[in-house]
Short mmCIF file of C-alpha atoms and ligand atoms in Angstrom, two decimals:
data_model
loop_
_atom_site.label_atom_id
_atom_site.label_comp_id
_atom_site.label_asym_id
_atom_site.label_seq_id
_atom_site.Cartn_x
_atom_site.Cartn_y
_atom_site.Cartn_z
CA MET A 1 0.07 -0.05 0.21
CA LYS A 2 1.66 3.61 -0.94
CA ASN A 3 1.34 5.61 1.36
CA VAL A 4 2.37 10.01 1.65
CA ILE A 5 2.80 12.79 4.17
CA ILE A 6 2.06 16.12 3.07
CA TYR A 7 3.19 18.54 4.77
CA SER A 8 3.05 22.66 5.47
CA SER A 9 5.76 23.87 7.65
CA LYS A 10 6.57 27.10 8.13
CA HIS A 11 9.06 26.98 11.46
CA GLY A 12 9.92 23.35 10.43
CA PHE A 13 8.14 22.07 13.78
CA THR A 14 5.39 20.16 10.99
CA GLU A 15 8.27 18.86 8.99
CA LYS A 16 10.61 17.40 11.94
CA CYS A 17 6.84 15.84 12.99
CA ALA A 18 6.48 14.45 9.51
CA GLU A 19 9.87 13.15 9.30
CA MET A 20 9.48 11.21 12.98
CA LEU A 21 6.25 10.51 12.26
CA LYS A 22 7.82 8.79 8.86
CA GLU A 23 10.25 6.82 10.96
CA GLY A 24 8.45 4.52 12.70
CA LEU A 25 6.06 3.51 9.68
CA ARG A 26 6.73 0.33 8.35
CA ASP A 27 6.15 0.76 5.03
CA GLY A 28 7.72 3.92 4.89
CA SER A 29 5.72 6.52 2.95
CA ASN A 30 6.36 9.56 0.82
CA LEU A 31 7.08 12.22 2.06
CA ILE A 32 6.01 16.03 0.47
CA ASN A 33 6.51 19.79 1.06
CA LEU A 34 2.97 21.03 0.20
CA LYS A 35 5.34 24.05 -0.30
CA ASP A 36 7.79 22.97 -2.98
CA ASN A 37 4.95 20.70 -4.54
CA PRO A 38 1.91 21.91 -4.57
CA ILE A 39 0.01 20.11 -7.07
CA ILE A 40 -0.22 16.06 -5.75
CA ASP A 41 -1.97 13.14 -7.16
CA LEU A 42 -3.42 11.87 -4.40
CA ASN A 43 -4.76 8.98 -7.08
CA ASP A 44 -1.40 7.76 -6.22
CA TYR A 45 -1.80 7.12 -2.68
CA GLN A 46 -3.82 4.85 -0.29
CA VAL A 47 -3.16 6.25 2.92
CA ILE A 48 -2.45 9.76 2.99
CA ILE A 49 -1.77 11.98 5.94
CA LEU A 50 -1.96 15.63 6.38
CA GLY A 51 0.05 17.48 8.53
CA SER A 52 -0.05 21.72 9.32
CA SER A 53 1.37 24.22 11.72
CA VAL A 54 -1.22 26.90 13.32
CA TYR A 55 -0.44 30.53 13.41
CA ALA A 56 -3.46 32.80 14.16
CA GLY A 57 -5.93 29.91 14.78
CA ASN A 58 -5.83 28.21 11.54
CA ILE A 59 -3.75 25.51 9.10
CA GLN A 60 -1.61 27.40 6.90
CA LYS A 61 -3.50 28.39 3.39
CA ASP A 62 -1.54 26.02 1.01
CA MET A 63 -2.73 23.03 3.07
CA LYS A 64 -6.15 25.01 3.34
CA GLU A 65 -6.53 25.34 -0.27
CA PHE A 66 -5.01 21.69 -0.54
CA ILE A 67 -7.96 20.42 1.17
CA ASN A 68 -10.17 22.36 -0.59
CA ASN A 69 -9.38 21.87 -4.00
CA ASN A 70 -8.87 17.23 -3.25
CA LEU A 71 -11.69 17.40 -0.66
CA LYS A 72 -14.04 15.01 -2.24
CA VAL A 73 -11.30 12.25 -2.98
CA LEU A 74 -10.14 12.80 0.41
CA LEU A 75 -13.41 11.94 1.58
CA GLU A 76 -12.56 8.20 -0.37
CA LYS A 77 -8.91 7.55 1.31
CA ASN A 78 -7.38 6.20 4.14
CA THR A 79 -6.74 9.96 4.98
CA GLY A 80 -5.40 11.33 8.76
CA LEU A 81 -4.98 14.51 9.60
CA PHE A 82 -2.66 16.04 12.28
CA THR A 83 -1.48 19.75 13.46
CA CYS A 84 1.60 21.32 15.14
CA ASN A 85 0.65 23.92 17.35
CA MET A 86 1.42 25.35 21.24
CA HIS A 87 -1.80 25.45 22.75
CA LYS A 88 -2.68 23.14 25.80
CA ARG A 89 -3.56 19.43 25.67
CA GLU A 90 -7.15 20.43 25.68
CA GLU A 91 -7.74 23.33 23.66
CA ALA A 92 -5.87 21.66 20.92
CA GLU A 93 -8.40 18.79 20.90
CA ASP A 94 -10.80 21.80 20.38
CA GLN A 95 -8.75 23.45 17.90
CA LEU A 96 -8.04 20.69 15.86
CA LYS A 97 -12.03 20.51 15.05
CA LYS A 98 -11.58 24.29 14.25
CA VAL A 99 -9.56 23.96 11.97
CA PHE A 100 -10.16 20.64 9.17
CA PRO A 101 -13.65 21.07 7.43
CA LEU A 102 -15.81 18.56 9.83
CA GLU A 103 -16.44 16.22 6.87
CA LEU A 104 -12.69 15.28 6.47
CA ILE A 105 -12.26 14.73 10.90
CA GLU A 106 -15.45 12.50 11.18
CA ARG A 107 -14.17 10.28 7.52
CA SER A 108 -10.44 10.43 8.84
CA PHE A 109 -9.20 7.16 10.97
CA VAL A 110 -7.20 9.48 13.10
CA VAL A 111 -7.06 13.09 14.41
CA THR A 112 -4.65 14.78 16.23
CA PHE A 113 -2.19 16.98 17.43
CA PHE A 114 2.10 16.50 17.75
CA GLY A 115 2.90 19.71 19.42
CA GLY A 116 4.87 21.97 18.48
CA GLY A 117 7.35 24.85 19.02
CA PHE A 118 9.32 28.35 19.31
CA ASP A 119 12.26 28.83 17.36
CA PHE A 120 12.84 32.76 17.42
CA SER A 121 15.74 32.56 14.85
CA LYS A 122 12.76 32.00 12.34
CA MET A 123 10.14 34.27 13.07
CA ASN A 124 9.90 37.30 11.61
CA PHE A 125 9.98 40.48 13.85
CA ILE A 126 5.60 40.66 14.45
CA GLU A 127 5.89 36.75 15.07
CA LYS A 128 8.39 37.44 17.80
CA GLN A 129 6.09 40.22 19.48
CA ILE A 130 3.13 38.48 19.35
CA VAL A 131 5.21 35.29 20.58
CA LYS A 132 6.72 37.30 23.47
CA LYS A 133 3.52 39.83 24.54
CA ILE A 134 0.74 37.70 24.24
CA VAL A 135 1.78 34.21 24.90
CA LYS A 136 4.82 35.40 27.40
CA VAL A 137 7.22 33.27 25.65
CA THR A 138 10.26 34.99 25.35
CA GLU A 139 13.05 31.17 24.43
CA ASN A 140 13.23 28.71 21.78
CA VAL A 141 11.11 26.05 23.48
CA GLU A 142 9.46 22.93 22.16
CA ASN A 143 7.10 20.43 23.11
CA ILE A 144 6.16 17.40 20.59
CA GLU A 145 3.61 14.37 21.90
CA GLN A 146 5.74 11.93 21.03
CA GLU A 147 2.74 9.68 22.45
CA ASN A 148 0.49 10.86 19.39
CA ILE A 149 3.01 10.38 17.33
CA LYS A 150 3.29 6.67 18.07
CA MET A 151 -0.60 6.21 18.02
CA MET A 152 -0.92 7.31 14.40
CA GLN A 153 2.34 5.46 13.28
CA GLU A 154 -0.11 2.41 14.98
CA LYS A 155 -2.78 3.21 13.31
CA ILE A 156 -0.93 3.51 10.23
CA ASN A 157 0.68 0.16 10.08
CA ALA A 158 -2.52 -1.71 11.17
CA LEU A 159 -3.75 -0.26 7.81
CA VAL A 160 -1.12 -1.60 6.07
C1 FMN B 1 3.35 34.18 15.44
C2 FMN B 1 2.35 33.04 16.01
C3 FMN B 1 1.21 32.72 15.61
C4 FMN B 1 0.96 31.44 16.34
N1 FMN B 1 -0.52 30.91 16.82
C5 FMN B 1 -0.75 30.15 17.07
C6 FMN B 1 -2.15 29.59 17.22
O1 FMN B 1 -2.92 30.00 16.97
N2 FMN B 1 -2.64 28.27 18.34
C7 FMN B 1 -1.17 27.67 18.45
O2 FMN B 1 -1.71 26.09 18.86
N3 FMN B 1 -0.62 27.80 18.12
C8 FMN B 1 0.20 28.46 17.18
N4 FMN B 1 1.32 29.22 17.55
C9 FMN B 1 2.53 28.28 17.55
C10 FMN B 1 2.95 26.91 16.21
O3 FMN B 1 1.37 26.60 15.78
C11 FMN B 1 4.22 26.79 16.35
O4 FMN B 1 4.98 27.19 16.42
C12 FMN B 1 4.23 25.67 15.64
O5 FMN B 1 4.91 24.35 16.46
C13 FMN B 1 4.85 25.99 14.72
O6 FMN B 1 5.22 24.83 13.14
P1 FMN B 1 5.87 25.35 11.72
O7 FMN B 1 7.07 25.52 12.96
O8 FMN B 1 5.86 24.20 11.13
O9 FMN B 1 5.48 26.32 11.02
C14 FMN B 1 2.27 30.50 17.00
C15 FMN B 1 3.33 30.66 16.57
C16 FMN B 1 3.06 31.86 16.19
C17 FMN B 1 4.61 31.99 16.31
#
């Protein structure tokens, strides 16, 4: 069975999580950065994992557009979804329901969040101000939910 992990990452955390996810997959997986490859033929794949970081309460624009443009196919496949974010666990659960289309969530075999991090060296001036003033974080931090990555790996491995 052919798998693909398609991700959209701004500062590298979603990319890192996508790579960690791939490492635990029995049959391996193609890894596609949506920013480099915005057009993907999903008919080639049986298991499709979509991952995006969340900024200002939303997944990234390119991922949103990709989902909208491919929704019909995604609803017919074994689709899994994850976000990278810095909300607390309970809020991250709620956030998941808001950032992906409801019908896709309902049809997906796994929907979860992988945590993330703040890397000030990758942020622009405005992003730094937002994180310092609103989130009140002033240093680099990384908080990746290894358990959720493992859970998704197990669900994918059970399918293939
Ligand atoms: C300016 C800014 C806004 C953010 N907004 C949110 C948000 O609304 N909700 C959230 O859970 N995390 C938010 N985050 C945290 C990011 O989702 C987190 O840093 C994530 O790991 C980034 O992943 P990436 O490097 O793959 O883009 C924000 C981060 C920045 C820098």
